[in-house]
Amino acid sequence: MTITRFAPSPTGRLHVGNIRTALHNWMLAKKLGGRFMLRIDDTDAERSREEYVEAIRADLAWLGITPDGEERQSARLEHYEAAFAALKAAGRVYPCFETAQELDLKRKVLLGRGLPPIYDRGALQLTEAERAAKEAEGIAPHWRFKLDHDEPIAWEDGIRGPQKFDPAQLSDPVIRRADGSWLYMLPSAVDDVEMGVTNVLRGEDHVSNTAVQIQMFTAMGAKPPVFAHEALLVGKEGKLSKRLGSLGCDAFRDKGIEPEALVALLARLGTSLPVEPIADRGTLIDSFDLATFGRAPAKFEDAELERINTAIVHQMDFASVQHRLPQGIDEAGWHAIRPNLATVHDANEWWRLVTGPIDRVEFSGEDRAYLAEAAQALQWSEDPWHALTSTLKESTGRKGKPLFLPLRQALTGMDHGPDMAELLPLIGEAEARARLERAAHG
Ligand code: GLU
């Protein structure tokens, strides 16, 4: 069974980049009939906040990306302890005593010589006595995972194709701080093993972590999951801007963006499939395929999201939006105004054309006479607009714009807007006559 996971650190709101990762993992699981797990990466107690954990859950719920289960790293510390003990017994982790300044200096020296800043494994040269002396001085060690330099690292990446790393070209990663707290690398690998994660799909900023973690899986006696790394999402001006980067789902919701619009865009952005206003998740899931993912960074643009959003709003049926619409609006009202909406919020403004008050328009004397005639001619029927305009066409000889525009202006206070044939029945006979008379007589 396929198991995917989305593993955010609760140190901030989700932004479009990690929403996209969540969505793709969810789609991959759905496509393969598997499970999608939420894993809260909260080992960093200082930076993790409960309010962000709650916001992540709420945002996923709003997006309709429902996890099949949730784990939290802070509740799994004994698992990391156990894995650590086993790796230590197997000689795959070792204590280090360098200070941050010492490490920094070592890096600078290597860089100064034009060499890659790979950790020199100085700590492995310490004798038992030297180690004991450090500890006696009260220096607690931090811990590194010892890469096996004789075990070449390779995997077939679902997006990037064959990947190869020479472990000797990588630093042994620090996995645990001197205060006993965990860095990201080992807990994530332990969780992926114990949660039975089969497919890891994440951003390409994790490629070198994957190289290291593949050796961790093997060292723990586990088969590594299948990996795929997607190109990052960028904003219009290159990197995802601060503003965009910090946009939580609240900001999208406040702007009138529908979750379906965000999902439709992010599902296909950066793939060779066309980005279309597809509200049906089944359709998006069926077409989801890592083979369509490109290697170039995908560009996220607000304007594109707005365009998709408008098209999605135009497809929404009354039942799904009813609770968000102004009082009194019914199905016919929704259908009349829907084609004019950019967002569902706009319904308030357009519905005012029905309920009034409408804006006042100044008319020429000739048009005033015409509108007086219209008030007289107004007859209520199934289709009062077509009845009125054909009567007036005959009686006045007007056609086209001079026939229609003054009527629209008198009835709505605007020169564009919803289809009058749909709108007029909603305005109602008495109110329509009153508006025509007011326009005619001032
Ligand atoms: N917490 C990590 C991050 O947000 C998870 C990376 C992963 O998917 O393993 O980058």
Short mmCIF file of C-alpha atoms and ligand atoms in Angstrom, two decimals:
data_model
loop_
_atom_site.label_atom_id
_atom_site.label_comp_id
_atom_site.label_asym_id
_atom_site.label_seq_id
_atom_site.Cartn_x
_atom_site.Cartn_y
_atom_site.Cartn_z
CA MET A 1 0.00 0.00 0.00
CA THR A 2 1.27 3.46 -0.92
CA ILE A 3 1.86 5.76 2.04
CA THR A 4 2.88 9.37 1.51
CA ARG A 5 3.38 12.11 4.04
CA PHE A 6 3.48 15.86 4.34
CA ALA A 7 5.91 16.92 7.06
CA PRO A 8 5.71 20.63 7.84
CA SER A 9 7.59 22.26 10.69
CA PRO A 10 5.11 24.33 12.71
CA THR A 11 7.30 27.41 12.71
CA GLY A 12 5.02 29.50 10.48
CA ARG A 13 1.97 29.46 8.25
CA LEU A 14 1.79 27.22 5.21
CA HIS A 15 2.64 29.10 2.02
CA VAL A 16 1.92 28.16 -1.56
CA GLY A 17 5.17 26.19 -1.80
CA ASN A 18 4.36 23.79 1.00
CA ILE A 19 0.65 23.72 0.17
CA ARG A 20 1.74 22.42 -3.23
CA THR A 21 3.90 19.71 -1.63
CA ALA A 22 0.99 18.68 0.61
CA LEU A 23 -1.38 18.59 -2.34
CA HIS A 24 0.93 16.50 -4.50
CA ASN A 25 1.48 13.98 -1.73
CA TRP A 26 -2.25 13.76 -1.17
CA MET A 27 -2.89 13.32 -4.90
CA LEU A 28 -0.18 10.69 -5.22
CA ALA A 29 -1.72 8.69 -2.37
CA LYS A 30 -5.25 9.05 -3.79
CA LYS A 31 -4.14 8.10 -7.26
CA LEU A 32 -2.54 4.89 -5.99
CA GLY A 33 -5.34 4.09 -3.53
CA GLY A 34 -3.01 4.69 -0.59
CA ARG A 35 -2.84 6.75 2.56
CA PHE A 36 -1.71 10.32 3.08
CA MET A 37 -0.24 11.18 6.47
CA LEU A 38 0.37 14.49 8.18
CA ARG A 39 3.57 14.55 10.23
CA ILE A 40 4.23 17.55 12.41
CA ASP A 41 8.02 18.10 12.52
CA ASP A 42 8.16 19.81 15.89
CA THR A 43 11.47 18.64 17.34
CA ASP A 44 12.63 22.25 17.44
CA ALA A 45 10.80 23.18 20.63
CA GLU A 46 12.01 26.75 20.52
CA ARG A 47 10.67 27.62 17.09
CA SER A 48 7.60 25.36 16.99
CA ARG A 49 4.28 26.89 18.03
CA GLU A 50 0.98 25.21 18.83
CA GLU A 51 -0.90 27.94 17.00
CA TYR A 52 0.89 26.95 13.79
CA VAL A 53 0.05 23.28 14.32
CA GLU A 54 -3.59 24.32 14.52
CA ALA A 55 -3.28 26.62 11.52
CA ILE A 56 -1.73 23.81 9.45
CA ARG A 57 -4.63 21.51 10.29
CA ALA A 58 -7.19 24.22 9.58
CA ASP A 59 -5.56 25.16 6.28
CA LEU A 60 -5.45 21.56 5.09
CA ALA A 61 -9.11 21.19 6.07
CA TRP A 62 -10.03 24.34 4.16
CA LEU A 63 -8.16 23.01 1.13
CA GLY A 64 -9.92 19.64 1.41
CA ILE A 65 -6.58 17.86 1.75
CA THR A 66 -7.62 15.44 4.46
CA PRO A 67 -4.90 13.39 6.14
CA ASP A 68 -5.59 9.73 6.86
CA GLY A 69 -3.59 10.04 10.07
CA GLU A 70 -1.34 12.36 12.00
CA GLU A 71 1.93 11.90 13.87
CA ARG A 72 3.95 14.39 15.87
CA GLN A 73 7.66 14.17 16.29
CA SER A 74 7.56 15.60 19.82
CA ALA A 75 5.51 12.56 20.84
CA ARG A 76 7.97 10.11 19.33
CA LEU A 77 11.21 11.05 21.05
CA GLU A 78 11.76 7.59 22.51
CA HIS A 79 11.75 6.15 18.99
CA TYR A 80 14.61 8.45 18.00
CA GLU A 81 16.42 7.54 21.20
CA ALA A 82 16.11 3.85 20.35
CA ALA A 83 17.30 4.31 16.76
CA PHE A 84 20.16 6.45 18.01
CA ALA A 85 21.23 3.79 20.53
CA ALA A 86 21.20 1.11 17.83
CA LEU A 87 23.22 3.26 15.40
CA LYS A 88 25.65 4.09 18.16
CA ALA A 89 26.10 0.41 19.00
CA ALA A 90 26.74 -0.23 15.31
CA GLY A 91 29.39 2.51 15.21
CA ARG A 92 27.32 4.73 12.89
CA VAL A 93 27.09 7.76 15.15
CA TYR A 94 29.95 9.43 16.94
CA PRO A 95 30.39 12.23 19.44
CA CYS A 96 31.99 15.52 18.41
CA PHE A 97 33.33 18.29 20.59
CA GLU A 98 34.15 21.09 18.19
CA THR A 99 32.63 24.44 18.95
CA ALA A 100 30.68 26.34 16.33
CA GLN A 101 33.65 28.70 15.96
CA GLU A 102 36.09 25.85 15.39
CA LEU A 103 33.86 24.35 12.73
CA ASP A 104 33.45 27.70 11.10
CA LEU A 105 37.20 28.17 10.97
CA LYS A 106 37.71 24.70 9.45
CA ARG A 107 35.14 25.55 6.77
CA LYS A 108 36.81 28.87 6.01
CA VAL A 109 40.24 27.28 5.68
CA LEU A 110 38.92 24.71 3.18
CA LEU A 111 37.00 27.30 1.20
CA GLY A 112 40.09 29.52 1.20
CA ARG A 113 42.00 26.69 -0.46
CA GLY A 114 39.25 26.27 -3.00
CA LEU A 115 38.13 22.98 -1.47
CA PRO A 116 34.58 21.88 -0.62
CA PRO A 117 33.86 22.52 3.09
CA ILE A 118 33.47 18.86 4.04
CA TYR A 119 33.79 17.99 7.72
CA ASP A 120 37.22 16.41 8.32
CA ARG A 121 36.06 13.83 10.86
CA GLY A 122 38.43 15.32 13.37
CA ALA A 123 36.31 13.92 16.21
CA LEU A 124 36.97 10.37 15.00
CA GLN A 125 40.69 10.91 15.65
CA LEU A 126 40.17 11.53 19.35
CA THR A 127 41.43 8.83 21.70
CA GLU A 128 39.25 7.51 24.52
CA ALA A 129 41.36 9.56 26.94
CA GLU A 130 40.93 12.75 24.94
CA ARG A 131 37.17 12.23 24.84
CA ALA A 132 37.03 11.57 28.54
CA ALA A 133 39.03 14.72 29.16
CA LYS A 134 36.56 16.81 27.13
CA GLU A 135 33.67 15.38 29.08
CA ALA A 136 35.47 15.97 32.35
CA GLU A 137 35.79 19.60 31.27
CA GLY A 138 32.01 19.62 31.11
CA ILE A 139 31.81 19.77 27.29
CA ALA A 140 28.83 17.76 26.13
CA PRO A 141 29.22 16.31 22.62
CA HIS A 142 26.99 16.79 19.65
CA TRP A 143 26.57 13.76 17.44
CA ARG A 144 27.19 12.99 13.79
CA PHE A 145 25.98 10.15 11.62
CA LYS A 146 28.95 8.39 10.04
CA LEU A 147 28.46 8.02 6.31
CA ASP A 148 29.81 4.83 4.81
CA HIS A 149 32.32 6.04 2.25
CA ASP A 150 32.40 2.61 0.61
CA GLU A 151 28.70 2.56 -0.11
CA PRO A 152 27.93 4.72 -3.16
CA ILE A 153 24.58 6.49 -2.98
CA ALA A 154 22.20 6.22 -5.91
CA TRP A 155 18.49 6.35 -6.48
CA GLU A 156 16.04 6.67 -9.31
CA ASP A 157 14.27 9.94 -8.64
CA GLY A 158 10.64 10.06 -9.77
CA ILE A 159 11.17 13.53 -11.23
CA ARG A 160 14.94 14.05 -11.62
CA GLY A 161 15.82 10.62 -12.96
CA PRO A 162 18.95 8.72 -11.86
CA GLN A 163 20.80 10.43 -8.99
CA LYS A 164 24.30 9.62 -7.73
CA PHE A 165 26.29 10.92 -4.77
CA ASP A 166 29.76 10.08 -3.56
CA PRO A 167 29.44 9.85 0.24
CA ALA A 168 33.06 10.97 0.63
CA GLN A 169 32.00 14.31 -0.83
CA LEU A 170 29.41 14.85 1.91
CA SER A 171 29.91 15.92 5.52
CA ASP A 172 28.79 13.49 8.15
CA PRO A 173 25.59 15.24 9.23
CA VAL A 174 25.05 16.44 12.77
CA ILE A 175 21.94 14.62 13.94
CA ARG A 176 21.80 15.60 17.60
CA ARG A 177 22.78 18.74 19.46
CA ALA A 178 24.84 18.87 22.64
CA ASP A 179 21.67 19.55 24.64
CA GLY A 180 20.23 16.24 23.40
CA SER A 181 17.73 17.80 20.99
CA TRP A 182 17.31 16.39 17.49
CA LEU A 183 18.04 17.92 14.14
CA TYR A 184 15.73 17.12 11.26
CA MET A 185 17.71 14.36 9.58
CA LEU A 186 17.44 11.22 11.75
CA PRO A 187 13.91 11.64 13.19
CA SER A 188 12.56 12.05 9.67
CA ALA A 189 14.22 8.83 8.50
CA VAL A 190 13.04 6.96 11.63
CA ASP A 191 9.47 8.16 11.08
CA ASP A 192 9.50 7.27 7.42
CA VAL A 193 10.52 3.73 8.36
CA GLU A 194 8.09 3.34 11.24
CA MET A 195 5.15 5.00 9.49
CA GLY A 196 5.74 2.72 6.51
CA VAL A 197 6.18 5.64 4.13
CA THR A 198 6.63 4.22 0.63
CA ASN A 199 6.96 7.45 -1.36
CA VAL A 200 8.71 10.64 -0.34
CA LEU A 201 7.80 13.57 -2.55
CA ARG A 202 9.32 16.88 -1.53
CA GLY A 203 11.14 19.95 -2.77
CA GLU A 204 14.49 19.73 -4.51
CA ASP A 205 16.07 21.60 -1.61
CA HIS A 206 16.04 18.16 0.07
CA VAL A 207 18.06 16.29 -2.56
CA SER A 208 21.27 16.22 -0.53
CA ASN A 209 19.31 15.26 2.61
CA THR A 210 17.97 12.31 0.66
CA ALA A 211 21.51 11.19 -0.14
CA VAL A 212 22.31 11.10 3.57
CA GLN A 213 18.98 9.62 4.61
CA ILE A 214 19.33 6.75 2.14
CA GLN A 215 22.36 5.60 4.13
CA MET A 216 20.39 6.05 7.35
CA PHE A 217 17.60 3.80 6.07
CA THR A 218 20.14 1.16 5.13
CA ALA A 219 21.95 1.51 8.46
CA MET A 220 18.61 0.93 10.22
CA GLY A 221 18.08 -2.18 8.12
CA ALA A 222 15.19 -0.63 6.21
CA LYS A 223 14.52 -0.32 2.51
CA PRO A 224 14.53 3.38 1.49
CA PRO A 225 11.25 4.74 0.15
CA VAL A 226 10.87 5.83 -3.45
CA PHE A 227 11.99 9.46 -3.77
CA ALA A 228 10.92 12.31 -6.01
CA HIS A 229 12.03 15.92 -5.70
CA GLU A 230 10.05 18.65 -7.34
CA ALA A 231 11.46 21.89 -8.65
CA LEU A 232 10.73 24.77 -6.33
CA LEU A 233 7.98 27.29 -6.77
CA VAL A 234 9.11 30.82 -7.49
CA GLY A 235 7.31 34.13 -7.52
CA LYS A 236 7.21 36.60 -10.35
CA GLU A 237 10.48 38.24 -9.37
CA GLY A 238 12.46 35.07 -8.77
CA LYS A 239 12.26 33.70 -5.26
CA LEU A 240 8.85 33.46 -3.63
CA SER A 241 8.59 36.93 -2.22
CA LYS A 242 8.25 37.50 1.50
CA ARG A 243 4.70 38.70 1.02
CA LEU A 244 3.71 35.69 -1.01
CA GLY A 245 5.79 33.36 1.12
CA SER A 246 3.91 34.37 4.22
CA LEU A 247 0.46 34.16 2.69
CA GLY A 248 -1.42 31.67 4.79
CA CYS A 249 -4.75 30.31 3.62
CA ASP A 250 -6.56 33.05 5.58
CA ALA A 251 -5.11 35.61 3.21
CA PHE A 252 -6.36 33.66 0.20
CA ARG A 253 -9.78 33.24 1.77
CA ASP A 254 -9.97 36.97 2.58
CA LYS A 255 -9.12 37.76 -1.03
CA GLY A 256 -12.01 35.56 -2.16
CA ILE A 257 -9.83 32.76 -3.50
CA GLU A 258 -11.65 29.43 -3.48
CA PRO A 259 -9.73 26.39 -2.24
CA GLU A 260 -10.64 24.69 -5.52
CA ALA A 261 -8.84 27.42 -7.45
CA LEU A 262 -5.67 27.05 -5.43
CA VAL A 263 -5.86 23.28 -5.80
CA ALA A 264 -6.48 23.42 -9.56
CA LEU A 265 -3.51 25.75 -10.05
CA LEU A 266 -1.03 24.07 -7.71
CA ALA A 267 -1.96 20.58 -8.93
CA ARG A 268 -0.54 21.30 -12.36
CA LEU A 269 1.81 24.25 -12.02
CA GLY A 270 5.27 23.14 -13.11
CA THR A 271 3.94 20.14 -15.02
CA SER A 272 3.40 19.72 -18.75
CA LEU A 273 -0.37 19.46 -18.18
CA PRO A 274 -2.43 22.57 -18.89
CA VAL A 275 -3.47 24.61 -15.85
CA GLU A 276 -7.25 24.71 -16.12
CA PRO A 277 -10.12 25.64 -13.80
CA ILE A 278 -10.88 22.04 -12.90
CA ALA A 279 -12.99 21.92 -9.76
CA ASP A 280 -13.35 18.16 -9.84
CA ARG A 281 -10.60 16.55 -7.76
CA GLY A 282 -11.13 13.18 -9.39
CA THR A 283 -10.13 14.65 -12.75
CA LEU A 284 -7.01 16.25 -11.24
CA ILE A 285 -6.06 13.04 -9.46
CA ASP A 286 -6.56 10.89 -12.57
CA SER A 287 -4.22 13.09 -14.59
CA PHE A 288 -1.60 13.38 -11.81
CA ASP A 289 1.68 11.89 -13.03
CA LEU A 290 5.21 12.61 -11.84
CA ALA A 291 6.42 12.04 -15.39
CA THR A 292 4.75 15.33 -16.35
CA PHE A 293 6.77 17.32 -13.77
CA GLY A 294 9.39 19.66 -15.19
CA ARG A 295 12.87 20.34 -13.84
CA ALA A 296 12.62 24.13 -14.12
CA PRO A 297 11.26 26.16 -11.20
CA ALA A 298 7.52 26.70 -11.52
CA LYS A 299 6.26 30.25 -11.51
CA PHE A 300 3.43 31.20 -9.21
CA GLU A 301 1.53 34.31 -10.22
CA ASP A 302 -1.35 35.95 -8.40
CA ALA A 303 -2.95 36.93 -11.71
CA GLU A 304 -3.11 33.32 -12.83
CA LEU A 305 -4.66 32.28 -9.54
CA GLU A 306 -7.26 35.02 -9.90
CA ARG A 307 -8.07 33.94 -13.44
CA ILE A 308 -8.57 30.32 -12.36
CA ASN A 309 -10.57 31.50 -9.37
CA THR A 310 -13.01 33.50 -11.49
CA ALA A 311 -13.56 30.55 -13.79
CA ILE A 312 -14.13 28.26 -10.79
CA VAL A 313 -16.66 30.72 -9.28
CA HIS A 314 -18.56 30.70 -12.58
CA GLN A 315 -18.98 26.94 -12.24
CA MET A 316 -20.12 26.87 -8.63
CA ASP A 317 -23.63 25.67 -8.03
CA PHE A 318 -26.07 27.38 -5.73
CA ALA A 319 -26.12 24.68 -3.07
CA SER A 320 -22.37 24.92 -2.52
CA VAL A 321 -22.33 28.71 -2.04
CA GLN A 322 -25.76 29.44 -0.59
CA HIS A 323 -24.48 29.89 2.97
CA ARG A 324 -22.01 32.55 1.80
CA LEU A 325 -24.49 34.62 -0.21
CA PRO A 326 -26.43 37.73 0.80
CA GLN A 327 -29.82 37.16 2.43
CA GLY A 328 -32.67 36.62 0.01
CA ILE A 329 -30.65 35.49 -2.97
CA ASP A 330 -32.10 32.35 -4.51
CA GLU A 331 -30.97 29.99 -7.20
CA ALA A 332 -32.24 32.21 -10.03
CA GLY A 333 -30.48 35.18 -8.44
CA TRP A 334 -27.23 33.26 -8.20
CA HIS A 335 -27.43 32.23 -11.84
CA ALA A 336 -28.18 35.82 -12.91
CA ILE A 337 -25.20 37.38 -11.18
CA ARG A 338 -22.67 34.51 -11.24
CA PRO A 339 -21.17 35.32 -14.67
CA ASN A 340 -20.24 38.81 -13.37
CA LEU A 341 -18.38 37.67 -10.28
CA ALA A 342 -14.63 37.56 -9.88
CA THR A 343 -15.09 36.25 -6.33
CA VAL A 344 -18.08 35.05 -4.32
CA HIS A 345 -17.69 38.20 -2.17
CA ASP A 346 -18.68 40.25 -5.21
CA ALA A 347 -22.17 38.78 -4.96
CA ASN A 348 -23.02 41.40 -2.32
CA GLU A 349 -22.35 44.21 -4.70
CA TRP A 350 -24.17 42.67 -7.65
CA TRP A 351 -27.15 41.61 -5.58
CA ARG A 352 -27.62 45.25 -4.66
CA LEU A 353 -28.82 45.76 -8.25
CA VAL A 354 -31.84 43.67 -7.28
CA THR A 355 -32.47 44.93 -3.77
CA GLY A 356 -31.43 48.55 -4.43
CA PRO A 357 -30.62 51.28 -3.81
CA ILE A 358 -29.13 51.70 -7.27
CA ASP A 359 -27.00 54.56 -8.55
CA ARG A 360 -28.69 57.49 -10.25
CA VAL A 361 -27.94 58.06 -13.92
CA GLU A 362 -28.63 61.39 -15.73
CA PHE A 363 -30.60 60.97 -18.96
CA SER A 364 -31.19 63.25 -21.94
CA GLY A 365 -34.74 64.60 -22.47
CA GLU A 366 -35.22 62.17 -25.32
CA ASP A 367 -34.23 59.20 -23.21
CA ARG A 368 -36.45 60.40 -20.37
CA ALA A 369 -39.43 60.34 -22.73
CA TYR A 370 -38.38 56.89 -23.88
CA LEU A 371 -38.16 55.62 -20.30
CA ALA A 372 -41.59 57.11 -19.48
CA GLU A 373 -42.96 55.12 -22.38
CA ALA A 374 -41.13 52.03 -21.06
CA ALA A 375 -42.75 52.46 -17.63
CA GLN A 376 -46.14 52.51 -19.35
CA ALA A 377 -45.37 49.58 -21.61
CA LEU A 378 -44.01 47.32 -18.86
CA GLN A 379 -46.17 44.20 -18.74
CA TRP A 380 -45.46 41.37 -16.35
CA SER A 381 -45.07 37.88 -17.77
CA GLU A 382 -42.75 34.89 -17.66
CA ASP A 383 -40.21 36.89 -19.64
CA PRO A 384 -40.90 40.60 -19.04
CA TRP A 385 -37.58 41.80 -20.53
CA HIS A 386 -38.12 40.36 -23.98
CA ALA A 387 -41.76 41.46 -23.94
CA LEU A 388 -40.78 45.01 -23.00
CA THR A 389 -37.95 45.38 -25.49
CA SER A 390 -39.94 44.00 -28.41
CA THR A 391 -42.86 46.29 -27.62
CA LEU A 392 -40.53 49.29 -27.41
CA LYS A 393 -38.65 48.33 -30.53
CA GLU A 394 -41.90 48.39 -32.45
CA SER A 395 -43.35 51.51 -30.89
CA THR A 396 -40.20 53.67 -30.94
CA GLY A 397 -38.22 52.26 -33.84
CA ARG A 398 -35.15 52.10 -31.55
CA LYS A 399 -32.82 49.17 -31.82
CA GLY A 400 -29.44 48.04 -30.49
CA LYS A 401 -27.78 50.24 -27.91
CA PRO A 402 -30.34 53.10 -27.86
CA LEU A 403 -33.04 50.50 -27.26
CA PHE A 404 -31.29 48.55 -24.48
CA LEU A 405 -28.81 50.81 -22.70
CA PRO A 406 -31.17 53.44 -21.21
CA LEU A 407 -33.35 50.60 -19.89
CA ARG A 408 -30.37 48.87 -18.28
CA GLN A 409 -29.17 52.16 -16.79
CA ALA A 410 -32.61 53.05 -15.47
CA LEU A 411 -33.17 49.59 -14.02
CA THR A 412 -29.72 48.97 -12.54
CA GLY A 413 -27.87 52.30 -12.39
CA MET A 414 -25.06 50.71 -14.42
CA ASP A 415 -24.21 50.34 -18.06
CA HIS A 416 -23.04 46.76 -17.85
CA GLY A 417 -23.89 43.81 -15.70
CA PRO A 418 -25.95 40.65 -15.54
CA ASP A 419 -28.25 39.51 -18.30
CA MET A 420 -31.34 41.76 -18.04
CA ALA A 421 -33.66 38.92 -18.98
CA GLU A 422 -32.54 37.10 -15.83
CA LEU A 423 -32.33 40.20 -13.67
CA LEU A 424 -35.67 41.86 -14.38
CA PRO A 425 -37.83 39.07 -12.91
CA LEU A 426 -35.73 39.29 -9.74
CA ILE A 427 -36.21 43.06 -9.46
CA GLY A 428 -39.97 42.52 -9.69
CA GLU A 429 -42.74 44.44 -11.40
CA ALA A 430 -43.45 47.24 -8.91
CA GLU A 431 -39.81 48.06 -8.27
CA ALA A 432 -38.97 47.92 -11.99
CA ARG A 433 -41.79 50.32 -12.81
CA ALA A 434 -40.74 52.63 -9.99
CA ARG A 435 -37.13 52.70 -11.25
CA LEU A 436 -38.23 53.47 -14.82
CA GLU A 437 -40.50 56.26 -13.59
CA ARG A 438 -37.83 57.72 -11.36
CA ALA A 439 -35.44 57.80 -14.32
CA ALA A 440 -38.08 59.38 -16.56
CA HIS A 441 -39.33 62.02 -14.15
CA GLY A 442 -36.32 62.59 -11.90
N1 GLU B 1 10.06 19.35 8.07
C1 GLU B 1 10.78 19.22 6.84
C2 GLU B 1 10.56 20.46 6.01
O1 GLU B 1 9.58 21.14 6.24
C3 GLU B 1 10.28 17.98 6.12
C4 GLU B 1 11.03 17.60 4.93
C5 GLU B 1 10.62 16.23 4.44
O2 GLU B 1 9.64 16.15 3.68
O3 GLU B 1 11.22 15.24 4.84
O4 GLU B 1 11.35 20.79 5.17
#
